[in-house]
Every structure is written in structure tokens, then in C-alpha cells.
Short mmCIF file of C-alpha atoms in Angstrom, two decimals:
data_model
loop_
_atom_site.label_atom_id
_atom_site.label_comp_id
_atom_site.label_asym_id
_atom_site.label_seq_id
_atom_site.Cartn_x
_atom_site.Cartn_y
_atom_site.Cartn_z
CA UNK X 89 101.58 106.20 88.23
CA UNK X 90 101.11 102.72 86.68
CA UNK X 91 101.13 102.36 82.91
CA UNK X 92 100.34 99.45 80.59
CA UNK X 93 103.22 98.07 78.53
CA UNK X 94 102.71 95.91 75.43
CA UNK X 95 105.36 93.69 73.88
CA UNK X 96 104.08 93.83 70.32
CA UNK X 97 106.45 91.09 69.12
CA UNK X 98 104.69 88.64 71.47
CA UNK X 99 101.12 89.91 71.14
CA UNK X 100 98.74 87.65 69.17
CA UNK X 101 95.96 90.26 69.15
CA UNK X 102 93.60 88.01 71.05
CA UNK X 103 91.85 90.83 72.97
CA UNK X 104 92.04 89.04 76.33
CA UNK X 105 93.90 91.84 78.16
CA UNK X 106 91.27 94.46 77.36
CA UNK X 107 88.49 92.03 78.23
CA UNK X 108 89.79 91.27 81.75
CA UNK X 109 90.97 94.79 82.69
CA UNK X 110 88.76 95.74 85.69
CA UNK X 111 89.42 99.47 85.26
CA UNK X 112 88.52 99.26 81.54
CA UNK X 113 91.50 101.37 80.52
CA UNK X 114 92.55 99.09 77.66
CA UNK X 115 91.15 99.35 74.17
CA UNK X 116 91.48 96.27 72.00
CA UNK X 117 89.66 93.41 70.42
CA UNK X 118 90.50 90.23 68.56
CA UNK X 119 92.65 91.07 65.55
CA UNK X 120 93.97 94.40 66.87
CA UNK X 121 96.84 95.45 69.13
CA UNK X 122 95.58 96.68 72.51
CA UNK X 123 96.38 100.18 73.73
CA UNK X 124 95.57 102.35 76.72
CA UNK X 125 92.46 104.45 76.21
CA UNK X 126 92.91 108.23 76.04
CA UNK X 127 92.46 110.21 79.25
CA UNK X 128 92.87 107.16 81.51
CA UNK X 129 96.17 108.11 83.14
CA UNK X 130 95.93 107.40 86.84
CA UNK X 131 93.10 104.88 86.49
CA UNK X 132 95.28 101.76 86.29
CA UNK X 133 95.21 100.02 89.71
CA UNK X 134 98.26 97.82 88.92
CA UNK X 135 96.29 94.65 89.64
CA UNK X 136 98.22 92.69 87.02
CA UNK X 137 95.13 91.13 85.43
CA UNK X 138 96.42 91.85 81.93
CA UNK X 139 99.72 90.17 82.83
CA UNK X 140 98.05 87.23 84.57
CA UNK X 141 95.57 86.40 81.81
CA UNK X 142 97.72 87.03 78.71
CA UNK X 143 98.64 83.57 77.36
CA UNK X 144 101.61 84.96 75.42
CA UNK X 145 103.38 87.03 78.15
CA UNK X 146 102.92 90.15 76.05
CA UNK X 147 101.53 92.45 78.76
CA UNK X 148 103.17 94.22 81.68
CA UNK X 149 102.55 97.06 84.11
CA UNK X 150 105.58 99.30 84.54
CA UNK X 151 105.40 99.34 88.35
CA UNK X 152 105.31 95.52 88.65
CA UNK X 153 108.85 94.02 88.51
CA UNK X 154 108.88 91.61 85.55
CA UNK X 155 111.52 89.39 87.21
CA UNK X 156 108.95 88.51 89.91
CA UNK X 157 106.47 87.21 87.34
CA UNK X 158 105.81 83.47 87.68
CA UNK X 159 103.72 81.25 85.39
CA UNK X 160 100.87 79.32 86.96
CA UNK X 161 101.99 75.72 87.51
CA UNK X 162 98.68 73.94 87.14
CA UNK X 163 100.12 70.59 88.16
CA UNK X 164 100.70 72.08 91.63
CA UNK X 165 97.13 73.25 92.06
CA UNK X 166 95.14 71.09 94.52
CA UNK X 167 92.08 69.14 93.53
CA UNK X 168 88.61 70.31 94.65
CA UNK X 169 88.63 67.44 97.15
CA UNK X 170 91.99 68.57 98.58
CA UNK X 171 90.80 72.15 98.99
CA UNK X 172 87.60 70.97 100.70
CA UNK X 173 89.60 68.70 103.03
CA UNK X 174 91.96 71.56 103.95
CA UNK X 175 89.14 74.01 104.68
CA UNK X 176 87.00 71.55 106.62
CA UNK X 177 89.85 70.13 108.72
CA UNK X 178 91.17 73.57 109.68
CA UNK X 179 90.88 74.20 113.42
CA UNK X 180 91.75 77.11 115.67
CA UNK X 181 95.01 76.00 117.30
CA UNK X 182 95.64 76.85 120.96
CA UNK X 183 98.36 74.33 121.78
CA UNK X 184 101.75 75.06 120.24
CA UNK X 185 105.22 73.59 120.28
CA UNK X 186 107.84 75.64 122.10
CA UNK X 187 110.07 76.42 119.12
CA UNK X 188 109.08 79.50 117.12
CA UNK X 189 108.51 79.44 113.37
CA UNK X 190 111.84 80.33 111.70
CA UNK X 191 111.82 83.83 110.28
CA UNK X 192 112.56 82.70 106.71
CA UNK X 193 109.63 80.25 106.73
CA UNK X 194 107.25 82.75 108.31
CA UNK X 195 108.31 85.38 105.78
CA UNK X 196 107.52 82.95 102.95
CA UNK X 197 104.05 82.27 104.39
CA UNK X 198 103.42 86.00 104.78
CA UNK X 199 104.52 86.58 101.19
CA UNK X 200 101.82 84.12 100.12
CA UNK X 201 99.27 85.87 102.35
CA UNK X 202 100.29 89.12 100.69
CA UNK X 203 98.68 87.87 97.48
CA UNK X 204 95.24 88.09 99.10
CA UNK X 205 92.85 90.37 97.22
CA UNK X 206 92.30 93.92 98.41
CA UNK X 207 89.64 96.42 97.44
CA UNK X 208 90.69 98.31 94.29
CA UNK X 209 94.09 96.62 94.67
CA UNK X 210 95.00 99.31 97.22
CA UNK X 211 97.64 97.11 98.92
CA UNK X 212 97.70 99.31 102.02
CA UNK X 213 98.29 96.53 104.56
CA UNK X 214 101.46 95.52 106.37
CA UNK X 215 102.33 92.78 108.88
CA UNK X 216 104.01 92.98 112.29
CA UNK X 217 105.37 89.71 113.76
CA UNK X 218 105.81 89.69 117.55
CA UNK X 219 107.76 87.03 119.44
CA UNK X 220 107.33 85.83 123.01
CA UNK X 221 109.13 88.77 124.63
CA UNK X 222 106.97 91.37 122.92
CA UNK X 223 103.82 89.31 123.53
CA UNK X 224 104.66 89.10 127.23
CA UNK X 225 105.05 92.89 127.41
CA UNK X 226 101.81 93.35 125.50
CA UNK X 227 99.99 90.87 127.76
CA UNK X 228 101.10 92.78 130.87
CA UNK X 229 99.79 96.04 129.41
CA UNK X 230 96.50 94.41 128.46
CA UNK X 231 96.05 92.92 131.92
CA UNK X 232 96.83 96.33 133.45
CA UNK X 233 94.16 97.96 131.29
CA UNK X 234 91.61 95.30 132.20
CA UNK X 235 92.23 95.92 135.91
CA UNK X 236 91.32 99.62 135.70
CA UNK X 237 87.90 100.62 137.05
CA UNK X 238 86.56 102.46 134.02
CA UNK X 239 84.36 99.93 132.25
CA UNK X 240 83.31 99.35 128.68
CA UNK X 241 81.38 96.33 127.48
CA UNK X 242 84.65 94.80 126.27
CA UNK X 243 86.46 95.44 129.57
CA UNK X 244 83.64 93.92 131.61
CA UNK X 245 83.56 90.85 129.37
CA UNK X 246 87.35 90.36 129.49
CA UNK X 247 88.04 91.02 133.21
CA UNK X 248 88.77 87.33 133.80
CA UNK X 249 91.66 87.44 131.34
CA UNK X 250 93.60 89.77 133.66
CA UNK X 251 93.06 87.49 136.66
CA UNK X 252 94.27 84.45 134.72
CA UNK X 253 97.27 86.37 133.32
CA UNK X 254 98.36 87.45 136.82
CA UNK X 255 98.21 83.80 137.92
CA UNK X 256 100.69 82.80 135.24
CA UNK X 257 98.21 81.56 132.64
CA UNK X 258 97.92 82.95 129.13
CA UNK X 259 94.33 83.24 127.96
CA UNK X 260 95.27 86.16 125.68
CA UNK X 261 97.89 84.57 123.39
CA UNK X 262 97.49 80.91 124.48
CA UNK X 263 101.22 80.42 124.86
CA UNK X 264 101.83 80.97 121.16
CA UNK X 265 105.50 81.62 120.35
CA UNK X 266 104.51 84.36 117.91
CA UNK X 267 101.59 86.44 116.74
CA UNK X 268 101.03 88.24 113.44
CA UNK X 269 99.30 91.62 113.48
CA UNK X 270 97.70 92.80 110.24
CA UNK X 271 97.94 96.59 110.12
CA UNK X 272 96.49 99.19 107.81
CA UNK X 273 94.87 102.63 107.63
CA UNK X 274 91.37 103.20 108.94
CA UNK X 275 89.87 103.43 105.48
CA UNK X 276 86.53 102.04 104.39
CA UNK X 277 87.86 98.69 103.13
CA UNK X 278 91.02 98.15 105.20
CA UNK X 279 89.36 96.05 107.91
CA UNK X 280 87.85 93.66 105.37
CA UNK X 281 91.13 93.48 103.44
CA UNK X 282 92.97 92.59 106.66
CA UNK X 283 90.58 89.78 107.54
CA UNK X 284 90.99 88.30 104.06
CA UNK X 285 94.80 88.50 104.38
CA UNK X 286 94.71 86.90 107.84
CA UNK X 287 92.59 84.07 106.44
CA UNK X 288 95.07 83.55 103.60
CA UNK X 289 97.82 83.46 106.24
CA UNK X 290 96.06 80.73 108.20
CA UNK X 291 95.47 78.55 105.14
CA UNK X 292 99.01 79.09 103.80
CA UNK X 293 100.50 78.07 107.16
CA UNK X 294 98.66 74.75 107.56
CA UNK X 295 100.63 72.65 105.02
CA UNK X 296 103.80 73.50 107.00
CA UNK X 297 102.35 72.06 110.22
CA UNK X 298 101.74 75.59 111.49
CA UNK X 299 98.45 76.57 113.09
CA UNK X 300 96.76 79.86 113.92
CA UNK X 301 94.07 81.21 116.18
CA UNK X 302 92.35 84.58 115.90
CA UNK X 303 93.23 86.82 118.85
CA UNK X 304 90.10 88.95 119.04
CA UNK X 305 90.65 90.34 122.54
CA UNK X 306 94.22 91.36 121.69
CA UNK X 307 93.03 93.19 118.58
CA UNK X 308 90.26 95.01 120.47
CA UNK X 309 92.36 95.95 123.51
CA UNK X 310 95.03 97.56 121.32
CA UNK X 311 92.62 100.44 120.82
CA UNK X 312 92.72 101.14 124.54
CA UNK X 313 96.26 102.49 125.00
CA UNK X 314 99.12 104.22 123.25
CA UNK X 315 101.61 102.02 125.14
CA UNK X 316 100.11 98.88 123.60
CA UNK X 317 100.16 100.41 120.13
CA UNK X 318 103.83 101.32 120.62
CA UNK X 319 104.75 97.68 121.31
CA UNK X 320 103.25 96.69 117.95
CA UNK X 321 104.87 99.68 116.24
CA UNK X 322 101.69 101.34 115.03
CA UNK X 323 102.17 104.59 113.12
CA UNK X 324 99.95 107.63 113.03
CA UNK X 325 96.65 106.86 111.29
CA UNK X 326 97.11 103.06 111.47
CA UNK X 327 95.07 100.40 113.23
CA UNK X 328 95.39 96.67 113.86
CA UNK X 329 92.55 95.02 111.95
CA UNK X 330 93.37 91.34 112.59
CA UNK X 331 95.65 89.30 114.88
CA UNK X 332 96.63 85.67 114.43
CA UNK X 333 98.49 83.68 117.07
CA UNK X 334 100.80 81.36 115.18
CA UNK X 335 103.11 78.43 115.87
CA UNK X 336 103.92 74.81 115.11
CA UNK X 337 100.94 72.60 115.93
CA UNK X 338 101.38 70.43 119.04
CA UNK X 339 98.06 68.57 118.86
CA UNK X 340 96.55 67.78 115.47
CA UNK X 341 92.83 67.18 114.88
CA UNK X 342 91.87 63.72 113.70
CA UNK X 343 88.27 64.33 112.69
CA UNK X 344 85.88 66.86 111.17
CA UNK X 345 82.96 67.73 113.49
CA UNK X 346 79.48 68.01 112.05
CA UNK X 347 78.09 71.43 111.27
CA UNK X 348 74.50 72.61 111.07
CA UNK X 349 72.87 72.04 107.69
CA UNK X 350 73.68 74.74 105.15
CA UNK X 351 71.58 77.86 105.65
CA UNK X 352 71.35 79.49 102.24
CA UNK X 353 68.67 81.47 100.43
CA UNK X 354 68.71 81.05 96.67
CA UNK X 355 67.47 84.00 94.65
CA UNK X 356 67.22 83.74 90.85
#
């Protein structure tokens, strides 16, 4: 059970920690030491807001390792123009170099993606990284399922993938050397949390020359067979909520295509 820790010798009694606490378990105001409100045990979600916003490093949560704390290096933060350029130049990558992303580099990118927000800070997601061998096995199983006569709307739509796969093409994983599967329970928010994490993954990979593409058919077909789920290593009660093909980019975009004018309704 998470608990708030205050280093009184560092605290300047500014009241910021109690102000930013989303669970409102902290009592404090300017000129007073903060403390945890009575009868709030179990309500702390260990989000680290008090730690992140305290300008004096006086706050901690007992379940968050203090040695992993890092100050924000504002000089490393990109400009608004750089963020806009990154987001607008992002493309779904379907042509990859042969060499896989080294495990240490991919682990670093996934660690960054792990900082994506989750509902109520539930942190229930995990990643599974599959290489070419596992993807080949999974592709065979998916093609086999698509060839069966029992039809669903998805199976009817994806029949052509099996034909192409049997002819030596790869319309399922696009020849990617790896794919990352974002896995979590089947709770109310887990699917949304996974999509956010997969988006963080894609953006975090780009500066390394690594591109991604969402593998929607792979994600959907995994629901069709226990054999497929076994390849990914799914446990009881888990589901794959997002899949990203990933690899070093072979062909880089050189322009930003036009988009339709912004469609936004403003309500005040």
C-alpha cells in the first residue's frame, strides 16, 4: 500500500504537493507542513505527482524507488516547432532494414513508452517483443485460421492475407524484424491505456531511426485461437490491446502530405 513520505528538513511549506495530488489525500497549504489526511490509507495511486512537482525534492512515495528519480532537464525538452515537426512527419513504416533493433536499445525505448499515462495510474500493462522466428510461426497460424470456412466479418475481410502469405509475401507483419505486443487485462481502461503506450512507443522510436506500423489484423486475429495466444505468451485473463511492427527505417519520408482542414467544434 503506497504511503506519502515527507522530508521535513527539505520542505519549504509551499503547499504544492497537496495542490497537485489527484487523489486529494494530502492536507497542507502555504506555511504549513503537508501530511496525509486521516482515513485515506489505500487511496494513494502512487502517481508520483507530489514528487514530480515539489521544487525542493522533499516528497516521496514509499513504493517508488528514490534512486530512479530524475530531475527534469529542461534544456533537453524540444521546442513546440520540433514537436510539431516530429508529429507531422511521422509515417507508418512498412519497409524495414534487415537487422533487428538491438535488445538494449529496444528496452530503452520501451522504458520510455512505459511512462505513458494510464487510468488511475493502474500500470497494468506489459510488453512482449517477438522476433522474426516467432512472427513467422504466428503468421502461419493466422493464415491457417483465415483459410477455415467459418466466417466472421474480420475473416471475410482478411481472406486475401492468407493467400498472399502462402505465396511468400508478408501482408501481416510487412517483413518487420520485430513486433511489440502491448498486453493487459480486459478491464474498462486497459485498451485505451495500451493504445496510448503504443503511441508513446512509436514517437520514442523515431529519433533512433526506428519506425513502426500498427498491426491491426494481427491484434484482432489473436482473439481467434489459443495457439496464437500461446506464441505471444498470453496469460489467463490477458488480451493484446495493441501491436506495433518495429524496425530500422529503410525508406524515409521527405515531405508532409496535406490533410483536410481541421474539423473542430468549439464550445464555450
